[in-house]
Coordinates of C-alpha atoms in Angstrom, one line a residue:
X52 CA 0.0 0.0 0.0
X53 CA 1.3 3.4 -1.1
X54 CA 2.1 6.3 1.5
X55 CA -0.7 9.1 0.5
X56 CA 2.4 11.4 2.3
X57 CA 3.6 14.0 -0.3
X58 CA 7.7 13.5 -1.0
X59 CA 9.0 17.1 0.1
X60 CA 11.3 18.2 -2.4
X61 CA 14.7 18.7 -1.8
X62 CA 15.7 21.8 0.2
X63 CA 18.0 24.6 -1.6
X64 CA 21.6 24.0 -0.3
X65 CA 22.2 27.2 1.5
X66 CA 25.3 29.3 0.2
X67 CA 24.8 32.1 2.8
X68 CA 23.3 32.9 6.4
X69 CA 22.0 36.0 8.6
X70 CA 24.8 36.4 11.7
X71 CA 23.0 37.0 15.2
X72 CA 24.8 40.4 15.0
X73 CA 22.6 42.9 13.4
X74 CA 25.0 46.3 11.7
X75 CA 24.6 49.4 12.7
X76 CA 24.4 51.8 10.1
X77 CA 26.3 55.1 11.3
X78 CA 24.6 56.9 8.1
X79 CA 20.8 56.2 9.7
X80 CA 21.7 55.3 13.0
X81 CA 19.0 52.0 12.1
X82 CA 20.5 48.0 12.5
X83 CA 19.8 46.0 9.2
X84 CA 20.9 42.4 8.7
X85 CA 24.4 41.1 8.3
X86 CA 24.7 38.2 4.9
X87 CA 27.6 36.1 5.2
X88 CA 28.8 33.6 3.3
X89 CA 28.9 30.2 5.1
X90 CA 32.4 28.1 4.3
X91 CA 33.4 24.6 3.6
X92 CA 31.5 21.8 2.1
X93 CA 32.8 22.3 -1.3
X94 CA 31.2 25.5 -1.2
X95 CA 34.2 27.3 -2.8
X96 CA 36.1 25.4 -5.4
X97 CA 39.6 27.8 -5.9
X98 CA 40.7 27.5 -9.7
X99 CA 42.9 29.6 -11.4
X100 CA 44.2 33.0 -11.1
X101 CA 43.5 35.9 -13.4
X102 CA 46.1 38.4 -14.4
X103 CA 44.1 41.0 -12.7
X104 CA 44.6 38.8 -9.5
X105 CA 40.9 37.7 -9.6
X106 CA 40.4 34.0 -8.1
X107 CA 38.0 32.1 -10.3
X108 CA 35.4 29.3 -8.6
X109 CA 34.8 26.5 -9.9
X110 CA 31.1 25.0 -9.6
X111 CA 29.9 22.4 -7.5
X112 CA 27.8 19.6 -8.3
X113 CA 25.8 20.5 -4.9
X114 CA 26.0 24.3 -4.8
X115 CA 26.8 25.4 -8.5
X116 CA 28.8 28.6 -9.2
X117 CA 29.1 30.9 -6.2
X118 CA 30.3 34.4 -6.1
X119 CA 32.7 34.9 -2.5
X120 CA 32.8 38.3 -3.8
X121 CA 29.0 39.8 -3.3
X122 CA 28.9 39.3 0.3
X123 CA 32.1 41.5 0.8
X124 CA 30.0 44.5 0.5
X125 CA 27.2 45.2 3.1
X126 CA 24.2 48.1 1.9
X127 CA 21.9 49.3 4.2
X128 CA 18.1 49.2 2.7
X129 CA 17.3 52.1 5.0
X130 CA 19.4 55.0 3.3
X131 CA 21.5 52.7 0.6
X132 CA 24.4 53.7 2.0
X133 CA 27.4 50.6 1.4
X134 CA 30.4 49.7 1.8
X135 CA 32.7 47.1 3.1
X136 CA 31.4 45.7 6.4
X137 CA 34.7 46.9 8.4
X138 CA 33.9 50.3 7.6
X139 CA 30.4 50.6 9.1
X140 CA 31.3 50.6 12.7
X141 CA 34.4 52.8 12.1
X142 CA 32.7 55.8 10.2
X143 CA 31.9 58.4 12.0
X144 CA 33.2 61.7 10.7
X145 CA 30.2 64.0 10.6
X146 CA 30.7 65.7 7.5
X147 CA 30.9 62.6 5.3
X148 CA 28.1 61.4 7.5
X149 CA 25.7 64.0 6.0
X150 CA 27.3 63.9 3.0
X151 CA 26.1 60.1 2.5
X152 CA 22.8 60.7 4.3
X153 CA 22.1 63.7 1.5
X154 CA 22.8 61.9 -1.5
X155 CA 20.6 59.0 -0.9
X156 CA 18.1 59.8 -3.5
X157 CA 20.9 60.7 -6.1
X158 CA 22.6 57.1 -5.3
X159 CA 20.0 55.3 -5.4
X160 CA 18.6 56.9 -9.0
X161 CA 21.8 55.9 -10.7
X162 CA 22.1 52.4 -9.3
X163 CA 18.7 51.8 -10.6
X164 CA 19.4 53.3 -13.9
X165 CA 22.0 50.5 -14.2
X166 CA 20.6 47.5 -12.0
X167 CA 17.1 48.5 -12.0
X168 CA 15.6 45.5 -10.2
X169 CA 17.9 44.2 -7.4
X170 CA 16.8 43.6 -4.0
X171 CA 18.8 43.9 -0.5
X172 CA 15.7 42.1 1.8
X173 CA 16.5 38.5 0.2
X174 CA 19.5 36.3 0.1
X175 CA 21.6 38.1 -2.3
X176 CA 22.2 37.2 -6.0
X177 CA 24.6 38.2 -8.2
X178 CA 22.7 41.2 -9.8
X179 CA 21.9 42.2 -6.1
X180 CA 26.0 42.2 -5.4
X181 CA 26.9 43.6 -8.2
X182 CA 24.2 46.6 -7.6
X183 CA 25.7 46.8 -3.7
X184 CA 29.0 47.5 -5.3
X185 CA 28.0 50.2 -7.4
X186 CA 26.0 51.7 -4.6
X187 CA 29.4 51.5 -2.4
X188 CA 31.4 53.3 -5.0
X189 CA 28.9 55.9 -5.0
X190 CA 29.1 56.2 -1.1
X191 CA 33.2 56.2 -1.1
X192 CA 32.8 59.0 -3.6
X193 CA 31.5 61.0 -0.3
X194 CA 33.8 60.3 2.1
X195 CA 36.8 62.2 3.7
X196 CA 40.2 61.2 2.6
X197 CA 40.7 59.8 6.7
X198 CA 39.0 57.0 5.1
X199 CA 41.1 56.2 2.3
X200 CA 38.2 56.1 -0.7
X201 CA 40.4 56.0 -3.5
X202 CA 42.1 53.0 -3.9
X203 CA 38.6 51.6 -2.4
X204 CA 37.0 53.1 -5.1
X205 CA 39.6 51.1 -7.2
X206 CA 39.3 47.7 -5.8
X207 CA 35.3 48.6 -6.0
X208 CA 35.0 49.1 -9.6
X209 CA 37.6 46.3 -10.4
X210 CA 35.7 43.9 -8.7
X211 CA 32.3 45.0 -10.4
X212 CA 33.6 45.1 -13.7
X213 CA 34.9 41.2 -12.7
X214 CA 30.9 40.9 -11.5
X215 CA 29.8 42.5 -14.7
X216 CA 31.4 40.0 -16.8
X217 CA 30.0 37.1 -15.0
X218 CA 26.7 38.6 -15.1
X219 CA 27.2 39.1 -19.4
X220 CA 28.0 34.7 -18.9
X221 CA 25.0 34.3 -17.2
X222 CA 22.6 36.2 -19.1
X223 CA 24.2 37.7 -22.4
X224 CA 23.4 40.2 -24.5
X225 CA 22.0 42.7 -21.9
X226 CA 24.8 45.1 -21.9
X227 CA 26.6 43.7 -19.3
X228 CA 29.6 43.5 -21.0
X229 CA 29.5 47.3 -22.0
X230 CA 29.3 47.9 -18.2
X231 CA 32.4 45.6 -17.3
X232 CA 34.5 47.8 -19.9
X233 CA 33.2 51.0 -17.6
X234 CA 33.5 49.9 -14.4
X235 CA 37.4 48.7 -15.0
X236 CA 38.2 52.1 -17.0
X237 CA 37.4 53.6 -13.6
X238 CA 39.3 51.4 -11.8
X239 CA 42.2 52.7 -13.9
X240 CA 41.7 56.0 -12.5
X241 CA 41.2 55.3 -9.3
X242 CA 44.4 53.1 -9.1
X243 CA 46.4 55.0 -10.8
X244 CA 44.8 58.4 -8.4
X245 CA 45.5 56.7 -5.6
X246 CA 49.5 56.4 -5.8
X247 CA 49.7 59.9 -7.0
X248 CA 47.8 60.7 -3.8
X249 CA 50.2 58.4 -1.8
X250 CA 52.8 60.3 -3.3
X251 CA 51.7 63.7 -2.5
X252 CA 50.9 62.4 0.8
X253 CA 47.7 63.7 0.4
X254 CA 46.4 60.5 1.0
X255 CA 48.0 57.3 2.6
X256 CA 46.5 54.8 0.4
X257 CA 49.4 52.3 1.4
X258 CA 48.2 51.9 5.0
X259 CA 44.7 50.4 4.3
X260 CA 44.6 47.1 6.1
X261 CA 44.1 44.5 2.8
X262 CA 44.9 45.4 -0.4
X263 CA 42.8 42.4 -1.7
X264 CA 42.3 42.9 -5.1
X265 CA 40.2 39.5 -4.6
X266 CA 38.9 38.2 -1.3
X267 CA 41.3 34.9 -1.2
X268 CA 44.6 37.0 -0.6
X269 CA 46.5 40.1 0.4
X270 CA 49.1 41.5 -2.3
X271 CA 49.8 44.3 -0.9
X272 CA 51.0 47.5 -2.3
X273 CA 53.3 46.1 -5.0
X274 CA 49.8 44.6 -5.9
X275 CA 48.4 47.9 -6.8
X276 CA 51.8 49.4 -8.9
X277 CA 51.1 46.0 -10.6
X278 CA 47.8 46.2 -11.3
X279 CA 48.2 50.0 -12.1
X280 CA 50.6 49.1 -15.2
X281 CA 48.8 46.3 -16.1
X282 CA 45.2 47.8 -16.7
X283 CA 47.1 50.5 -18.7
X284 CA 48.3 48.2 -20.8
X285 CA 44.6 46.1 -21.2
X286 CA 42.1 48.6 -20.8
X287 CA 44.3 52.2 -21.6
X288 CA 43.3 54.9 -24.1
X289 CA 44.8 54.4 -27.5
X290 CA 44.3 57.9 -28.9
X291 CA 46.9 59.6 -27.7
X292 CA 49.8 57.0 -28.8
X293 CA 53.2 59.3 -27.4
X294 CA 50.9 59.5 -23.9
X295 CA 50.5 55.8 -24.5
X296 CA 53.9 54.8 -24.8
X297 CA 55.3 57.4 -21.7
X298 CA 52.9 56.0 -19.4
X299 CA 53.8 52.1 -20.2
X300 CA 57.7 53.0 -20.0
X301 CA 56.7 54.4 -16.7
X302 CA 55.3 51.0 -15.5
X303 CA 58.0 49.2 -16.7
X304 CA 60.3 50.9 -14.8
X305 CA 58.4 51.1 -11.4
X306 CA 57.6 47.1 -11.6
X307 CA 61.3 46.3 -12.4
X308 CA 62.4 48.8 -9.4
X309 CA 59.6 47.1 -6.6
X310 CA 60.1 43.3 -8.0
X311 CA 64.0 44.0 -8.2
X312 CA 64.4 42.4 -11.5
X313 CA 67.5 40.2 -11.8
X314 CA 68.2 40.0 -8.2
X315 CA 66.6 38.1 -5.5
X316 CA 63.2 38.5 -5.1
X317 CA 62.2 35.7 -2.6
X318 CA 60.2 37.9 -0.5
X319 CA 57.6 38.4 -3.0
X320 CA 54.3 36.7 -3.1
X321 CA 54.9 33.9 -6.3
X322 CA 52.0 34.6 -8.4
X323 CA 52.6 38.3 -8.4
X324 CA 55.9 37.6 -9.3
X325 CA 55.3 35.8 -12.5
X326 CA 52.6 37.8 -13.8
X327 CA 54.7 41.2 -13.0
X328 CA 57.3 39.2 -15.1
X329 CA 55.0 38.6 -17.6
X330 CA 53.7 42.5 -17.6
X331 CA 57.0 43.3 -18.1
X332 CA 58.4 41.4 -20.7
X333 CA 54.2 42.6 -22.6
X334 CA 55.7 46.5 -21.6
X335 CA 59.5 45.6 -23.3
X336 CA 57.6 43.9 -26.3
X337 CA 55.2 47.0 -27.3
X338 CA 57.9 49.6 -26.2
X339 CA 60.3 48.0 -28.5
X340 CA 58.3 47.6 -31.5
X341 CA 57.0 51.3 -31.1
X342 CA 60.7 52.0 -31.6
X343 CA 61.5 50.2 -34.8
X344 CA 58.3 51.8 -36.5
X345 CA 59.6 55.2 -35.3
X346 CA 63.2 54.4 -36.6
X347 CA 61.9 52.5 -40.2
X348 CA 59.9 56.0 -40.9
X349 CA 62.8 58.8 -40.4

């Protein structure tokens, strides 16, 4: 005799979870629930490394692709102000404070001009990180300098422009990939701003506790000269071709002078090492044959 008892289906593997600890948002002075993502399990799959420094995932027969990356960012769906969850309990300058609280309504337009349907009440997808990422480089945009926005800004927009381009796998043709091409053309300005504001000591970029550019490891400040020369070389303007070339000889020379180039360089992180040797020997190669079509028409 057959059990009339229904056969439940299977429940959803969980990816994420809700910590006991609400946040406090300093912007609205309200608490809002704090998404994690839960480890282990085969939940994260490391593969390969990008040279951008970006870990790809591989998925799981259990949880499928995953995205470590979207629950970085924490957005508050009181006054959409975001930012990385470490900054929340330590902002409290009052002028950026109002400066945040003020723009709401501006933030919030362009975010939904781009990602026009995300959500910050459920379990967050990757549309819904991707749109908390934009919304956080809005936010750094109005913060004092104390709070080092620049580079954050930088490692923002690199990191949505990787988002971006897994959105444009996921569901092509929607313009996604347009929007990856943006985000990482910012990113070149905001790396690139942010050692010229470490320079001028204006801002001291090279203190911020993790350099990331990923979530999976630290690489420091010779990460970010790195990654400054090689998104000029990927992503650069083309126009100007003398402005070009000045700019790449410029990298070449800073990445041989950190990653000492022919001398010992034991003390630096592997993978960096052989992609900055790689960057380099891509800067020599273009540099070079610039030359000879300089020299063949005089």
């Amino acid at each position: 005799m057959q059990s009339s008892k229904k056969k439940e289906p299977d429940k959803k593997p969980s990816i994420s979870y809700w910590t006991k600890q609400k946040c406090h948002c300093p912007v609205c002075k309200k608490d809002f629930r704090h998404e994690e993502m839960l480890s282990g399990n085969g939940r994260m799959i490391a593969g390969g490394l990008t040279d951008e420094l970006h870990r790809i995932y591989e998925p799981s027969a259990r949880y499928g692709k995953v995205y470590p990356l979207i629950y970085a960012i924490g957005c508050c769906p009181n006054c959409h102000a975001a930012m990385f969850w470490g900054d929340f309990p330590v902002l409290q300058d009052k002028g950026t404070l109002e400066r945040i609280y003020d723009d709401e309504e501006n933030r919030l337009k362009q975010v939904n001009e781009v990602f026009p349907y995300f959500n910050l009440e459920r379990e967050r997808t990757l549309y819904d990180g991707a749109a908390m990422y934009y919304m956080a480089l809005l936010t750094y945009s109005k913060m004092d300098v104390a709070y080092l926005p620049t580079l954050k800004q930088g490692i923002i927009a690199l990191r949505l422009s990787w988002l971006c381009r897994d959105l444009d796998i996921a569901v092509p043709n929607h313009n996604f990939s347009v929007m990856a091409e943006t985000f990482v053309r910012k990113a070149i300005f905001f790396y690139q701003q942010a050692v010229i504001n470490e320079t001028a000591r204006v801002e001291q970029s090279s203190s911020i506790s993790n350099f990331g550019p990923d979530i999976d490891k630290n690489y420091g400040w010779d990460g970010v000269i790195y990654l400054c020369g090689l998104l000029e070389y990927k992503y650069g303007q083309q126009n100007d071709h003398e402005l070009r070339l000045r700019k790449l000889e410029e990298y070449k020379t800073a990445i041989a002078r950190i990653f000492g180039f022919g001398k010992s360089s034991k003390n630096k992180p592997g993978p960096l090492l052989e992609h900055s040797r790689n960057l380099y020997e891509a800067l020599t190669k273009e540099l070079e044959a610039s030359t000879e079509i300089s020299l063949g028409e005089m």
